[in-house]
Short mmCIF file of C-alpha atoms in Angstrom, two decimals:
data_model
loop_
_atom_site.label_atom_id
_atom_site.label_comp_id
_atom_site.label_asym_id
_atom_site.label_seq_id
_atom_site.Cartn_x
_atom_site.Cartn_y
_atom_site.Cartn_z
CA MET H 1 100.98 116.88 140.73
CA SER H 2 99.37 114.53 143.25
CA ASP H 3 96.07 116.43 143.06
CA ARG H 4 95.87 116.06 139.27
CA SER H 5 93.43 113.43 138.03
CA ILE H 6 94.52 110.59 135.75
CA ALA H 7 92.19 108.42 133.70
CA VAL H 8 93.49 105.11 132.34
CA LEU H 9 91.51 104.26 129.20
CA ILE H 10 91.37 100.59 128.23
CA PRO H 11 89.31 99.71 125.13
CA CYS H 12 88.58 95.99 125.20
CA TYR H 13 87.22 93.27 122.96
CA ASN H 14 87.47 89.70 124.30
CA GLU H 15 90.39 90.23 126.68
CA ALA H 16 89.18 88.03 129.55
CA LEU H 17 92.53 86.24 129.69
CA THR H 18 94.54 89.40 130.42
CA ILE H 19 92.25 92.17 131.67
CA ALA H 20 92.51 91.29 135.38
CA LYS H 21 96.31 91.59 135.33
CA VAL H 22 96.18 94.79 133.29
CA VAL H 23 93.74 96.48 135.70
CA ASP H 24 95.69 95.32 138.77
CA ASP H 25 99.02 96.43 137.28
CA PHE H 26 97.77 99.93 136.49
CA HIS H 27 96.13 100.28 139.90
CA ALA H 28 99.55 99.50 141.40
CA ALA H 29 101.49 101.79 139.04
CA LEU H 30 99.05 104.72 139.32
CA PRO H 31 97.19 104.42 142.67
CA GLN H 32 95.52 107.81 142.19
CA ALA H 33 94.15 106.96 138.72
CA THR H 34 90.68 105.83 137.77
CA ILE H 35 90.74 102.79 135.48
CA TYR H 36 88.08 102.82 132.75
CA VAL H 37 87.37 99.69 130.73
CA TYR H 38 85.07 100.13 127.72
CA ASP H 39 83.77 96.76 126.58
CA ASN H 40 83.21 96.62 122.82
CA ASN H 41 80.70 93.76 122.41
CA SER H 42 82.92 91.12 124.01
CA THR H 43 81.55 87.59 123.98
CA ASP H 44 83.59 86.54 127.01
CA ASP H 45 83.74 87.77 130.63
CA THR H 46 85.98 90.79 130.00
CA ALA H 47 83.57 93.31 131.54
CA THR H 48 82.72 91.18 134.58
CA ILE H 49 86.36 90.48 135.37
CA ALA H 50 87.35 94.14 134.94
CA ALA H 51 84.59 95.31 137.29
CA ALA H 52 85.58 92.71 139.88
CA HIS H 53 89.11 94.12 139.88
CA GLY H 54 88.01 97.69 140.47
CA ALA H 55 87.67 99.14 136.98
CA VAL H 56 84.84 101.46 135.97
CA VAL H 57 83.17 99.54 133.15
CA HIS H 58 81.19 101.03 130.29
CA TYR H 59 79.79 99.42 127.15
CA GLU H 60 80.25 100.68 123.60
CA PRO H 61 77.99 98.90 121.06
CA ARG H 62 79.58 100.43 117.93
CA GLN H 63 82.25 97.95 116.91
CA GLY H 64 85.78 99.22 116.39
CA LYS H 65 88.56 100.69 118.50
CA GLY H 66 88.11 104.15 117.00
CA ASN H 67 84.46 104.19 118.06
CA VAL H 68 85.45 103.21 121.59
CA VAL H 69 88.16 105.86 121.87
CA ARG H 70 85.78 108.54 120.54
CA GLN H 71 83.24 107.72 123.24
CA MET H 72 85.93 107.63 125.93
CA PHE H 73 87.13 111.10 124.93
CA ARG H 74 83.55 112.38 125.09
CA ASP H 75 82.61 110.79 128.39
CA ILE H 76 85.62 111.08 130.66
CA GLU H 77 86.98 114.14 132.44
CA ALA H 78 90.58 114.13 133.70
CA ASP H 79 93.80 116.15 133.66
CA CYS H 80 95.75 113.33 132.03
CA TYR H 81 94.44 110.50 129.86
CA LEU H 82 96.52 107.33 129.54
CA MET H 83 95.37 105.01 126.74
CA VAL H 84 96.52 101.39 126.75
CA ASP H 85 95.37 98.10 125.23
CA GLY H 86 93.89 95.39 127.42
CA ASP H 87 96.12 92.60 126.06
CA ASP H 88 98.96 92.96 128.60
CA THR H 89 101.58 93.84 126.00
CA TYR H 90 102.43 97.24 127.51
CA PRO H 91 104.18 97.55 130.90
CA ALA H 92 102.24 99.40 133.58
CA GLU H 93 105.50 100.44 135.25
CA SER H 94 106.08 102.85 132.32
CA ALA H 95 102.81 104.67 133.05
CA PRO H 96 104.30 107.33 135.37
CA ALA H 97 106.94 108.19 132.76
CA LEU H 98 104.22 108.65 130.12
CA CYS H 99 101.99 110.73 132.39
CA ALA H 100 104.66 112.98 133.93
CA PRO H 101 105.25 115.23 130.86
CA ILE H 102 101.48 115.69 130.51
CA LEU H 103 101.00 116.58 134.17
CA ASN H 104 103.94 118.98 134.32
CA GLY H 105 102.90 120.71 131.10
CA THR H 106 105.89 119.84 128.91
CA ALA H 107 103.98 117.68 126.41
CA ASP H 108 100.47 117.33 124.99
CA MET H 109 100.90 113.75 123.80
CA THR H 110 103.43 111.16 124.90
CA VAL H 111 104.00 108.05 122.82
CA GLY H 112 105.08 104.68 124.21
CA ASP H 113 107.94 103.85 121.85
CA ARG H 114 108.34 100.06 121.46
CA LEU H 115 110.94 100.21 118.68
CA SER H 116 113.94 102.14 119.99
CA ASN H 117 115.12 99.47 122.42
CA GLY H 118 114.43 96.58 120.03
CA THR H 119 111.90 94.72 122.18
CA TYR H 120 109.11 94.96 119.59
CA ALA H 121 111.22 93.26 116.93
CA GLN H 122 112.19 90.54 119.41
CA GLU H 123 108.75 89.91 120.90
CA ASN H 124 106.26 90.53 118.10
CA LYS H 125 105.53 87.29 116.26
CA ARG H 126 103.06 88.71 113.72
CA ALA H 127 104.55 88.84 110.25
CA GLY H 128 104.47 92.18 108.45
CA HIS H 129 103.72 94.35 111.49
CA GLY H 130 107.23 95.76 111.71
CA PHE H 131 107.25 96.52 107.98
CA GLY H 132 103.82 98.17 108.23
CA ASN H 133 104.91 100.33 111.14
CA ASN H 134 108.01 101.48 109.26
CA LEU H 135 105.96 102.21 106.13
CA VAL H 136 103.47 104.37 108.04
CA ARG H 137 106.32 106.18 109.82
CA ALA H 138 107.98 106.90 106.48
CA MET H 139 104.73 108.21 104.95
CA ILE H 140 104.08 110.57 107.88
CA LYS H 141 107.70 111.74 107.78
CA TRP H 142 107.43 112.45 104.05
CA ILE H 143 104.06 114.20 104.24
CA TYR H 144 104.37 116.09 107.52
CA GLY H 145 108.10 116.25 108.16
CA TYR H 146 107.90 114.69 111.63
CA GLY H 147 109.56 111.38 112.42
CA PHE H 148 107.79 109.27 115.02
CA GLU H 149 109.83 106.54 116.62
CA ASP H 150 106.71 104.34 116.84
CA VAL H 151 103.53 105.52 115.16
CA MET H 152 101.32 102.43 115.66
CA THR H 153 101.72 101.99 119.41
CA GLY H 154 98.54 101.84 121.47
CA TYR H 155 100.24 103.16 124.62
CA ARG H 156 99.88 106.95 124.81
CA ALA H 157 99.06 109.75 127.20
CA PHE H 158 97.22 112.99 126.38
CA SER H 159 96.44 116.30 127.97
CA ARG H 160 92.83 117.28 128.61
CA VAL H 161 92.90 120.03 125.97
CA PHE H 162 94.26 117.59 123.37
CA VAL H 163 91.47 115.10 124.09
CA LYS H 164 88.65 117.63 124.13
CA THR H 165 89.67 119.25 120.84
CA CYS H 166 90.63 116.10 118.91
CA PRO H 167 88.08 115.10 116.24
CA VAL H 168 88.14 111.28 116.16
CA LEU H 169 86.92 110.18 112.73
CA SER H 170 88.28 106.63 112.53
CA ALA H 171 86.11 103.67 113.43
CA GLY H 172 88.76 100.98 113.79
CA PHE H 173 92.47 100.38 114.34
CA GLN H 174 93.38 103.44 112.26
CA ILE H 175 92.87 105.47 115.43
CA GLU H 176 96.58 105.46 116.40
CA THR H 177 97.54 106.82 112.99
CA GLU H 178 94.83 109.47 113.18
CA LEU H 179 95.93 110.63 116.63
CA SER H 180 99.54 110.82 115.43
CA ILE H 181 98.69 112.85 112.32
CA HIS H 182 96.39 115.16 114.29
CA ALA H 183 99.15 115.81 116.82
CA VAL H 184 101.72 116.61 114.11
CA ASP H 185 99.43 118.69 111.92
CA ARG H 186 98.12 120.77 114.83
CA ARG H 187 101.65 121.24 116.20
CA TRP H 188 100.99 119.69 119.58
CA ARG H 189 104.02 119.01 121.74
CA ILE H 190 104.93 115.33 121.26
CA MET H 191 107.35 113.28 123.34
CA ASP H 192 108.50 109.70 122.69
CA VAL H 193 108.98 107.57 125.80
CA PRO H 194 110.85 104.27 125.22
CA ILE H 195 109.07 101.28 126.74
CA VAL H 196 109.61 97.54 126.95
CA TYR H 197 107.17 95.59 124.80
CA ARG H 198 106.06 92.01 125.36
CA ASP H 199 103.98 89.89 123.03
CA ARG H 200 100.56 88.58 123.96
CA PRO H 201 100.53 85.68 126.43
CA GLU H 202 99.76 82.23 125.11
CA GLY H 203 96.06 81.81 124.40
CA SER H 204 95.46 85.53 123.77
CA VAL H 205 94.57 86.27 120.15
CA SER H 206 95.26 89.49 118.26
CA LYS H 207 92.26 91.20 116.63
CA LEU H 208 94.46 92.74 113.92
CA ASN H 209 94.64 91.54 110.33
CA THR H 210 97.98 92.62 108.87
CA VAL H 211 96.78 93.08 105.28
CA SER H 212 93.25 94.47 105.67
CA ASP H 213 94.04 96.70 108.64
CA GLY H 214 97.25 97.83 106.93
CA VAL H 215 95.27 98.88 103.85
CA ARG H 216 92.80 100.75 106.07
CA VAL H 217 95.66 102.60 107.78
CA ILE H 218 97.19 103.64 104.45
CA MET H 219 93.78 104.80 103.20
CA ALA H 220 93.31 106.74 106.43
CA ILE H 221 96.67 108.47 105.90
CA ALA H 222 95.64 109.44 102.36
CA SER H 223 92.26 110.75 103.56
CA LEU H 224 93.79 112.77 106.40
CA PHE H 225 96.48 114.07 104.01
CA LYS H 226 93.70 115.33 101.71
CA ASN H 227 91.80 116.91 104.61
CA TYR H 228 94.72 118.47 106.49
CA ARG H 229 97.04 119.40 103.59
CA PRO H 230 94.74 119.82 100.55
CA LEU H 231 97.08 122.08 98.55
CA LYS H 232 99.97 119.62 98.81
CA PHE H 233 97.68 116.64 98.11
CA PHE H 234 96.00 118.11 95.04
CA SER H 235 99.27 119.56 93.76
CA LEU H 236 100.64 116.01 93.68
CA VAL H 237 97.50 114.83 91.87
CA ALA H 238 97.88 117.74 89.41
CA LEU H 239 101.54 116.88 88.83
CA ILE H 240 100.69 113.25 88.05
CA LEU H 241 97.96 114.31 85.60
CA LEU H 242 100.24 116.89 84.01
CA VAL H 243 103.00 114.32 83.47
CA ALA H 244 100.43 111.93 81.95
CA GLY H 245 99.26 114.73 79.66
CA LEU H 246 102.81 115.51 78.57
CA ILE H 247 103.58 111.85 77.90
CA ALA H 248 100.49 111.62 75.69
CA GLY H 249 100.86 115.05 74.10
CA ILE H 250 104.57 115.47 73.30
CA PRO H 251 104.57 112.87 70.48
CA VAL H 252 101.56 114.62 68.92
CA ILE H 253 103.30 118.01 69.15
CA LEU H 254 106.52 116.65 67.66
CA GLU H 255 104.51 115.07 64.84
CA TYR H 256 102.81 118.40 64.14
CA PHE H 257 106.10 120.27 63.92
CA SER H 258 107.48 117.56 61.66
CA THR H 259 104.54 117.16 59.25
CA GLY H 260 102.24 120.10 59.96
CA LEU H 261 99.44 117.63 60.61
CA VAL H 262 97.70 116.21 63.67
CA GLU H 263 96.75 112.69 62.69
CA ARG H 264 96.24 111.20 66.17
CA PHE H 265 93.23 113.20 67.34
CA PRO H 266 92.22 110.77 70.13
CA THR H 267 95.70 111.02 71.65
CA ALA H 268 95.66 114.82 71.35
CA ILE H 269 92.27 115.01 73.02
CA LEU H 270 93.46 112.67 75.77
CA ALA H 271 96.52 114.88 76.38
CA VAL H 272 94.39 118.02 76.57
CA GLY H 273 92.02 116.24 78.95
CA PHE H 274 94.86 115.28 81.29
CA VAL H 275 96.21 118.84 81.34
CA PHE H 276 92.72 120.23 81.94
CA LEU H 277 92.18 117.82 84.84
CA ALA H 278 95.56 118.84 86.25
CA SER H 279 94.45 122.47 86.22
CA LEU H 280 91.18 121.56 87.92
CA ALA H 281 93.01 119.57 90.61
CA PHE H 282 95.37 122.45 91.35
CA CYS H 283 92.48 124.94 91.55
CA ALA H 284 90.60 122.57 93.88
CA GLY H 285 93.71 122.41 96.08
CA LEU H 286 93.89 126.22 96.28
CA ILE H 287 90.22 126.51 97.24
CA LEU H 288 90.31 123.71 99.80
CA ASP H 289 93.54 125.09 101.27
CA THR H 290 91.69 128.33 102.03
CA VAL H 291 88.90 126.34 103.67
CA ALA H 292 91.41 124.28 105.68
CA LYS H 293 93.17 127.43 106.92
CA SER H 294 89.84 128.89 108.02
CA GLU H 295 89.00 125.66 109.82
CA ARG H 296 92.42 125.69 111.48
CA ARG H 297 91.78 129.21 112.80
CA GLU H 298 88.45 128.08 114.26
CA TRP H 299 90.14 125.07 115.84
CA GLU H 300 92.84 127.26 117.40
CA LEU H 301 90.14 129.45 118.95
CA ALA H 302 88.40 126.33 120.26
CA VAL H 303 91.68 125.27 121.90
CA TYR H 304 91.99 128.67 123.58
CA ARG H 305 88.44 128.38 124.89
CA GLU H 306 89.11 124.89 126.23
CA MET H 307 92.33 126.05 127.89
CA ASN H 308 90.46 128.91 129.56
CA ARG H 309 87.84 126.47 130.84
CA GLU H 310 90.60 124.23 132.18
CA THR H 311 92.22 127.18 133.97
CA SER H 312 88.93 128.11 135.62
CA ARG H 313 88.24 124.55 136.86
#
């Protein structure tokens, strides 16, 4: 495996306080790797410090972590991609354990699990983050049937084929959720690797907003649910509309059987409207499910082509 190339991907925004240590630590942990730092409009010396410590520095003007990761995936060629934040919260000594399953072909994505050993709960001082992580995990488990140990971690490794066939749509911090859902929906081989987490050092400030970013993540899950599993999504919508129609319509029907009259026409029309919309939603789900299956076939063929290109390299 020593001849396999590893790219360490570090998206950065104002991480001058920690970036030198992060680059040095990953150089020590993975001497054969190339360290890439993508500066995302930092107003401090992040890029200068990273370059001085031996990182390959690029600039991404489109603000948002998702935009940075998308450009990294497009630009960089490697056999294994290790993504990590530049805030020195993830241990570089765990990098070989994350990369090994990718390099030996037993996994397509490895996930740095901060939760299993309890260090995230002990170290993380940001209120609501643990609850948000658990909520997202529960939603993905319910929708897709796969239980991640830690779905919001920014410490992951990917195979080349995964990276080159992954459509990154998110612009911001929803990227971790998107990568997780893509991996589950496309049946990639996923492996959780427990890691030790440490909170940001004093003076380093998180860019996350618990409420606004949490809402964006939940909206991203709903959007990806609609795109990846349209029949299930629209069946749920149809069920909700049908129940609403029954709630509105049953009293009208009972009244008709009792008196032979329909006196509440607005309620009857509302009930019929709900049932009609439920039928439309279910039909839309059937149509979009056919489209999604066709797109999935095209994606599978694209994966085969990418694997053949990798074999011929």
